[in-house]
């Protein structure tokens, strides 16, 4: 199992979600977050480095069985991009997921996901 965390532009959220559902990825957590990537350069003001402004982003957390990683990542990349790709379009992090437990039934692992 893997946890796929994607940070995307808010205006792409519905597009990404619709495509994920078409690809049978129907379970998702969506959070409104803020952040900055590498373009939001650290400005120097009077010799001091200033933290850049935080930009609104959307975070997707999707836990999947291993065979769904590629389709999930490909779908997010295809639908989150503006045109052929612009700075700030986002980033995807993939982490190993040790366990998943459905509270209602106590099922564990891949069948609980
Ligand atoms: N290394 C990181 N750690 C944590 N969050 C990150 C990291 N890189 C990017 N993010 C988050 O993802 C958002 C989108 O990042 P962004 O797409 O600007 O990445 P980038 O590395 O600057 O690439 P690009 O050059 O395409 O803009 C950021 O606003 C921030 O919230
Ligand atoms: Mg950036």
Short mmCIF file of N, CA and C and ligand atoms in Angstrom, two decimals:
data_model
loop_
_atom_site.label_atom_id
_atom_site.label_comp_id
_atom_site.label_asym_id
_atom_site.label_seq_id
_atom_site.Cartn_x
_atom_site.Cartn_y
_atom_site.Cartn_z
N UNK A 1 0.84 -1.19 0.00
CA UNK A 1 0.00 0.00 0.00
C UNK A 1 0.88 1.24 0.00
N UNK A 2 0.36 2.27 -0.65
CA UNK A 2 1.09 3.55 -0.70
C UNK A 2 0.13 4.68 -0.35
N UNK A 3 0.70 5.73 0.22
CA UNK A 3 -0.06 6.95 0.42
C UNK A 3 0.43 7.96 -0.62
N UNK A 4 -0.48 8.39 -1.46
CA UNK A 4 -0.14 9.37 -2.49
C UNK A 4 -0.66 10.72 -2.02
N UNK A 5 0.26 11.65 -1.85
CA UNK A 5 -0.09 13.01 -1.43
C UNK A 5 0.24 13.94 -2.58
N UNK A 6 -0.76 14.65 -3.05
CA UNK A 6 -0.53 15.58 -4.16
C UNK A 6 -0.91 16.99 -3.71
N UNK A 7 -0.06 17.94 -4.06
CA UNK A 7 -0.37 19.36 -3.84
C UNK A 7 -0.65 19.94 -5.22
N UNK A 8 -1.87 20.43 -5.40
CA UNK A 8 -2.26 20.92 -6.73
C UNK A 8 -2.85 22.32 -6.62
N UNK A 9 -3.06 22.93 -7.79
CA UNK A 9 -3.71 24.24 -7.82
C UNK A 9 -5.20 24.07 -7.57
N UNK A 10 -5.79 24.96 -6.76
CA UNK A 10 -7.21 24.80 -6.43
C UNK A 10 -8.12 24.74 -7.66
N UNK A 11 -7.80 25.46 -8.72
CA UNK A 11 -8.71 25.48 -9.87
C UNK A 11 -8.71 24.15 -10.65
N UNK A 12 -7.81 23.23 -10.32
CA UNK A 12 -7.79 21.92 -11.00
C UNK A 12 -8.47 20.83 -10.20
N UNK A 13 -8.96 21.17 -9.02
CA UNK A 13 -9.47 20.12 -8.12
C UNK A 13 -10.61 19.30 -8.74
N UNK A 14 -11.62 19.97 -9.26
CA UNK A 14 -12.78 19.22 -9.77
C UNK A 14 -12.40 18.34 -10.95
N UNK A 15 -11.55 18.90 -11.82
CA UNK A 15 -11.05 18.18 -12.98
C UNK A 15 -10.32 16.89 -12.56
N UNK A 16 -9.45 17.02 -11.57
CA UNK A 16 -8.67 15.87 -11.09
C UNK A 16 -9.61 14.85 -10.43
N UNK A 17 -10.51 15.33 -9.60
CA UNK A 17 -11.41 14.42 -8.89
C UNK A 17 -12.30 13.64 -9.85
N UNK A 18 -12.84 14.33 -10.85
CA UNK A 18 -13.70 13.64 -11.83
C UNK A 18 -12.92 12.55 -12.55
N UNK A 19 -11.69 12.85 -12.94
CA UNK A 19 -10.88 11.86 -13.67
C UNK A 19 -10.50 10.68 -12.77
N UNK A 20 -10.22 10.96 -11.51
CA UNK A 20 -9.90 9.86 -10.58
C UNK A 20 -11.09 8.92 -10.44
N UNK A 21 -12.27 9.49 -10.34
CA UNK A 21 -13.47 8.65 -10.20
C UNK A 21 -13.66 7.80 -11.46
N UNK A 22 -13.43 8.40 -12.62
CA UNK A 22 -13.52 7.63 -13.88
C UNK A 22 -12.53 6.46 -13.87
N UNK A 23 -11.36 6.67 -13.21
CA UNK A 23 -10.32 5.64 -13.15
C UNK A 23 -10.54 4.70 -11.96
N UNK A 24 -11.71 4.81 -11.32
CA UNK A 24 -12.09 3.93 -10.21
C UNK A 24 -11.32 4.21 -8.92
N UNK A 25 -10.77 5.41 -8.82
CA UNK A 25 -10.15 5.85 -7.56
C UNK A 25 -11.20 6.74 -6.89
N UNK A 26 -11.91 6.17 -5.94
CA UNK A 26 -13.10 6.86 -5.43
C UNK A 26 -12.96 7.34 -3.99
N UNK A 27 -11.82 7.04 -3.36
CA UNK A 27 -11.65 7.41 -1.96
C UNK A 27 -10.53 8.44 -1.85
N UNK A 28 -10.83 9.54 -1.23
CA UNK A 28 -9.88 10.66 -1.27
C UNK A 28 -10.13 11.58 -0.08
N UNK A 29 -9.07 12.19 0.40
CA UNK A 29 -9.20 13.27 1.39
C UNK A 29 -8.68 14.54 0.74
N UNK A 30 -9.45 15.61 0.85
CA UNK A 30 -9.08 16.89 0.23
C UNK A 30 -8.94 17.94 1.32
N UNK A 31 -7.83 18.64 1.32
CA UNK A 31 -7.60 19.70 2.31
C UNK A 31 -7.17 20.98 1.61
N UNK A 32 -7.64 22.07 2.14
CA UNK A 32 -7.17 23.38 1.67
C UNK A 32 -5.93 23.74 2.48
N UNK A 33 -4.83 23.95 1.80
CA UNK A 33 -3.57 24.22 2.49
C UNK A 33 -2.92 25.46 1.88
N UNK A 34 -1.82 25.87 2.44
CA UNK A 34 -1.01 26.91 1.81
C UNK A 34 0.44 26.44 1.78
N UNK A 35 1.18 27.02 0.87
CA UNK A 35 2.59 26.63 0.80
C UNK A 35 3.36 27.49 -0.16
N UNK A 36 4.63 27.17 -0.30
CA UNK A 36 5.40 27.76 -1.38
C UNK A 36 6.41 26.76 -1.91
N UNK A 37 6.63 26.83 -3.22
CA UNK A 37 7.60 25.97 -3.90
C UNK A 37 8.86 26.76 -4.18
N UNK A 38 9.56 26.37 -5.24
CA UNK A 38 10.88 26.99 -5.42
C UNK A 38 10.84 28.32 -6.17
N UNK A 39 9.69 28.63 -6.85
CA UNK A 39 9.65 29.90 -7.58
C UNK A 39 9.47 31.09 -6.66
N UNK A 40 8.83 30.81 -5.51
CA UNK A 40 8.54 31.92 -4.61
C UNK A 40 9.84 32.28 -3.90
N UNK A 41 10.70 32.89 -4.67
CA UNK A 41 12.08 33.07 -4.23
C UNK A 41 12.20 33.86 -2.93
N UNK A 42 13.16 33.48 -2.17
CA UNK A 42 13.44 34.17 -0.92
C UNK A 42 13.99 35.55 -1.29
N UNK A 43 13.23 36.59 -0.96
CA UNK A 43 13.68 37.94 -1.27
C UNK A 43 14.65 38.43 -0.20
N UNK A 44 15.53 39.24 -0.66
CA UNK A 44 16.44 39.87 0.29
C UNK A 44 15.96 41.31 0.50
N UNK A 45 15.63 41.69 1.70
CA UNK A 45 15.20 43.05 1.99
C UNK A 45 16.10 43.59 3.09
N UNK A 46 16.80 44.66 2.76
CA UNK A 46 17.75 45.25 3.71
C UNK A 46 18.66 44.20 4.33
N UNK A 47 19.14 43.30 3.45
CA UNK A 47 20.12 42.32 3.91
C UNK A 47 19.53 41.11 4.62
N UNK A 48 18.20 41.13 4.84
CA UNK A 48 17.57 40.00 5.53
C UNK A 48 16.81 39.15 4.50
N UNK A 49 16.78 37.85 4.70
CA UNK A 49 15.98 36.98 3.83
C UNK A 49 14.55 36.98 4.37
N UNK A 50 13.57 37.20 3.46
CA UNK A 50 12.17 37.27 3.92
C UNK A 50 11.44 36.04 3.40
N UNK A 51 10.62 35.45 4.25
CA UNK A 51 9.82 34.30 3.83
C UNK A 51 8.82 34.75 2.77
N UNK A 52 8.68 33.98 1.67
CA UNK A 52 7.71 34.35 0.63
C UNK A 52 6.28 34.20 1.14
N UNK A 53 5.32 34.84 0.44
CA UNK A 53 3.91 34.70 0.82
C UNK A 53 3.45 33.27 0.62
N UNK A 54 2.54 32.83 1.50
CA UNK A 54 1.94 31.51 1.36
C UNK A 54 0.84 31.56 0.30
N UNK A 55 0.86 30.58 -0.59
CA UNK A 55 -0.09 30.54 -1.70
C UNK A 55 -1.11 29.42 -1.46
N UNK A 56 -2.42 29.71 -1.64
CA UNK A 56 -3.43 28.65 -1.43
C UNK A 56 -3.23 27.49 -2.42
N UNK A 57 -3.26 26.29 -1.89
CA UNK A 57 -3.14 25.08 -2.70
C UNK A 57 -4.16 24.07 -2.19
N UNK A 58 -4.33 23.00 -2.91
CA UNK A 58 -5.19 21.90 -2.45
C UNK A 58 -4.32 20.67 -2.28
N UNK A 59 -4.53 19.99 -1.16
CA UNK A 59 -3.78 18.76 -0.89
C UNK A 59 -4.73 17.57 -1.03
N UNK A 60 -4.30 16.58 -1.79
CA UNK A 60 -5.05 15.33 -1.94
C UNK A 60 -4.29 14.23 -1.23
N UNK A 61 -4.96 13.46 -0.41
CA UNK A 61 -4.37 12.27 0.19
C UNK A 61 -5.17 11.07 -0.29
N UNK A 62 -4.47 10.16 -0.94
CA UNK A 62 -5.14 8.99 -1.51
C UNK A 62 -4.32 7.75 -1.14
N UNK A 63 -4.93 6.86 -0.38
CA UNK A 63 -4.27 5.60 -0.02
C UNK A 63 -4.72 4.54 -1.01
N UNK A 64 -3.75 3.84 -1.60
CA UNK A 64 -4.09 2.87 -2.65
C UNK A 64 -3.27 1.59 -2.49
N UNK A 65 -3.80 0.51 -3.04
CA UNK A 65 -2.99 -0.69 -3.19
C UNK A 65 -1.97 -0.46 -4.30
N UNK A 66 -0.87 -1.19 -4.23
CA UNK A 66 0.27 -0.90 -5.10
C UNK A 66 -0.09 -0.85 -6.59
N UNK A 67 -1.01 -1.72 -7.01
CA UNK A 67 -1.33 -1.77 -8.44
C UNK A 67 -2.09 -0.53 -8.93
N UNK A 68 -2.52 0.32 -8.00
CA UNK A 68 -3.24 1.54 -8.40
C UNK A 68 -2.35 2.79 -8.37
N UNK A 69 -1.09 2.62 -8.01
CA UNK A 69 -0.21 3.79 -7.90
C UNK A 69 -0.05 4.49 -9.25
N UNK A 70 0.28 3.71 -10.28
CA UNK A 70 0.58 4.35 -11.58
C UNK A 70 -0.63 5.08 -12.15
N UNK A 71 -1.79 4.45 -12.12
CA UNK A 71 -2.97 5.09 -12.69
C UNK A 71 -3.34 6.35 -11.90
N UNK A 72 -3.14 6.30 -10.59
CA UNK A 72 -3.45 7.47 -9.77
C UNK A 72 -2.51 8.63 -10.10
N UNK A 73 -1.23 8.33 -10.12
CA UNK A 73 -0.23 9.37 -10.40
C UNK A 73 -0.41 9.93 -11.81
N UNK A 74 -0.60 9.05 -12.79
CA UNK A 74 -0.76 9.51 -14.18
C UNK A 74 -2.00 10.40 -14.32
N UNK A 75 -3.07 10.01 -13.66
CA UNK A 75 -4.31 10.80 -13.75
C UNK A 75 -4.12 12.18 -13.12
N UNK A 76 -3.47 12.22 -11.97
CA UNK A 76 -3.25 13.52 -11.32
C UNK A 76 -2.37 14.40 -12.21
N UNK A 77 -1.30 13.83 -12.74
CA UNK A 77 -0.39 14.64 -13.57
C UNK A 77 -1.14 15.19 -14.78
N UNK A 78 -1.89 14.31 -15.44
CA UNK A 78 -2.57 14.73 -16.67
C UNK A 78 -3.60 15.84 -16.39
N UNK A 79 -4.33 15.71 -15.29
CA UNK A 79 -5.45 16.63 -15.05
C UNK A 79 -5.07 17.87 -14.22
N UNK A 80 -3.96 17.80 -13.50
CA UNK A 80 -3.58 18.94 -12.65
C UNK A 80 -2.79 19.99 -13.43
N UNK A 81 -2.23 19.58 -14.57
CA UNK A 81 -1.40 20.47 -15.37
C UNK A 81 -2.21 21.57 -16.02
N UNK A 82 -1.65 22.78 -16.07
CA UNK A 82 -2.20 23.83 -16.91
C UNK A 82 -1.50 23.76 -18.26
N UNK A 83 -2.25 23.50 -19.31
CA UNK A 83 -1.66 23.38 -20.65
C UNK A 83 -0.60 22.31 -20.67
N UNK A 84 0.59 22.67 -21.13
CA UNK A 84 1.67 21.68 -21.20
C UNK A 84 2.50 21.66 -19.91
N UNK A 85 2.05 22.43 -18.92
CA UNK A 85 2.76 22.46 -17.64
C UNK A 85 3.28 23.85 -17.33
N UNK A 86 2.94 24.33 -16.15
CA UNK A 86 3.38 25.67 -15.72
C UNK A 86 4.01 25.56 -14.34
N UNK A 87 4.88 26.52 -14.02
CA UNK A 87 5.44 26.54 -12.68
C UNK A 87 4.29 26.65 -11.68
N UNK A 88 4.43 25.96 -10.58
CA UNK A 88 3.39 25.99 -9.55
C UNK A 88 2.28 24.98 -9.76
N UNK A 89 2.36 24.15 -10.80
CA UNK A 89 1.30 23.18 -11.06
C UNK A 89 1.19 22.14 -9.95
N UNK A 90 2.27 21.94 -9.21
CA UNK A 90 2.13 21.07 -8.05
C UNK A 90 3.18 19.98 -7.98
N UNK A 91 2.97 19.10 -7.03
CA UNK A 91 3.94 18.06 -6.74
C UNK A 91 3.25 16.86 -6.14
N UNK A 92 3.84 15.69 -6.34
CA UNK A 92 3.26 14.45 -5.80
C UNK A 92 4.31 13.76 -4.93
N UNK A 93 3.89 13.35 -3.76
CA UNK A 93 4.77 12.60 -2.86
C UNK A 93 4.16 11.21 -2.66
N UNK A 94 4.99 10.18 -2.73
CA UNK A 94 4.52 8.80 -2.53
C UNK A 94 5.27 8.21 -1.35
N UNK A 95 4.51 7.73 -0.37
CA UNK A 95 5.15 7.15 0.81
C UNK A 95 4.58 5.76 1.07
N UNK A 96 5.44 4.86 1.58
CA UNK A 96 4.95 3.53 1.93
C UNK A 96 3.90 3.65 3.04
N UNK A 97 2.86 2.85 2.93
CA UNK A 97 1.77 2.91 3.92
C UNK A 97 1.77 1.59 4.69
N UNK A 98 2.00 1.68 5.95
CA UNK A 98 2.17 0.46 6.74
C UNK A 98 0.86 -0.26 7.02
N UNK A 99 -0.17 0.46 7.32
CA UNK A 99 -1.41 -0.20 7.68
C UNK A 99 -2.60 0.70 7.38
N UNK A 100 -3.73 0.06 7.20
CA UNK A 100 -4.99 0.76 6.97
C UNK A 100 -6.06 -0.06 7.68
N UNK A 101 -6.88 0.56 8.47
CA UNK A 101 -7.89 -0.16 9.25
C UNK A 101 -9.24 0.52 9.07
N UNK A 102 -10.23 -0.26 8.65
CA UNK A 102 -11.59 0.29 8.55
C UNK A 102 -12.22 0.22 9.95
N UNK A 103 -12.56 1.37 10.46
CA UNK A 103 -13.03 1.44 11.85
C UNK A 103 -14.28 0.58 12.06
N UNK A 104 -15.21 0.65 11.10
CA UNK A 104 -16.50 -0.04 11.28
C UNK A 104 -16.33 -1.55 11.45
N UNK A 105 -15.43 -2.16 10.68
CA UNK A 105 -15.36 -3.63 10.64
C UNK A 105 -14.06 -4.20 11.19
N UNK A 106 -13.12 -3.33 11.48
CA UNK A 106 -11.76 -3.75 11.89
C UNK A 106 -10.99 -4.45 10.78
N UNK A 107 -11.50 -4.46 9.54
CA UNK A 107 -10.73 -5.02 8.42
C UNK A 107 -9.42 -4.26 8.33
N UNK A 108 -8.38 -4.96 7.86
CA UNK A 108 -7.06 -4.35 7.76
C UNK A 108 -6.46 -4.55 6.37
N UNK A 109 -5.46 -3.72 6.07
CA UNK A 109 -4.66 -3.90 4.86
C UNK A 109 -5.42 -3.59 3.59
N UNK A 110 -4.99 -4.25 2.50
CA UNK A 110 -5.49 -3.96 1.17
C UNK A 110 -7.00 -4.03 1.04
N UNK A 111 -7.63 -4.95 1.75
CA UNK A 111 -9.09 -5.05 1.59
C UNK A 111 -9.84 -3.95 2.33
N UNK A 112 -9.14 -3.27 3.23
CA UNK A 112 -9.77 -2.18 3.96
C UNK A 112 -9.63 -0.85 3.22
N UNK A 113 -8.70 -0.82 2.30
CA UNK A 113 -8.36 0.45 1.67
C UNK A 113 -9.50 0.92 0.82
N1 LIG B 1 9.75 19.98 -1.08
C1 LIG B 1 8.51 20.32 -0.70
N2 LIG B 1 8.08 20.03 0.53
C2 LIG B 1 6.82 20.34 0.92
N3 LIG B 1 5.93 20.94 0.13
C3 LIG B 1 6.32 21.24 -1.11
C4 LIG B 1 7.62 20.94 -1.60
N4 LIG B 1 7.71 21.36 -2.88
C5 LIG B 1 6.52 21.88 -3.18
N5 LIG B 1 5.68 21.82 -2.12
C6 LIG B 1 4.27 22.26 -2.05
O1 LIG B 1 3.73 22.12 -3.34
C7 LIG B 1 3.23 23.38 -3.81
C8 LIG B 1 3.44 23.44 -5.29
O2 LIG B 1 4.83 23.39 -5.55
P1 LIG B 1 5.36 23.81 -6.96
O3 LIG B 1 4.49 23.18 -8.00
O4 LIG B 1 5.53 25.30 -7.01
O5 LIG B 1 6.79 23.06 -6.91
P2 LIG B 1 8.19 23.54 -7.47
O6 LIG B 1 9.20 22.62 -6.92
O7 LIG B 1 8.35 25.01 -7.23
O8 LIG B 1 8.05 23.21 -9.02
P3 LIG B 1 7.74 24.23 -10.25
O9 LIG B 1 9.07 24.67 -10.71
O10 LIG B 1 7.01 23.39 -11.25
O11 LIG B 1 6.86 25.33 -9.70
C9 LIG B 1 3.96 24.41 -2.99
O12 LIG B 1 3.21 25.60 -2.89
C10 LIG B 1 4.10 23.72 -1.65
O13 LIG B 1 2.87 23.82 -0.95
MG1 LIG B 2 7.04 26.43 -7.90
#
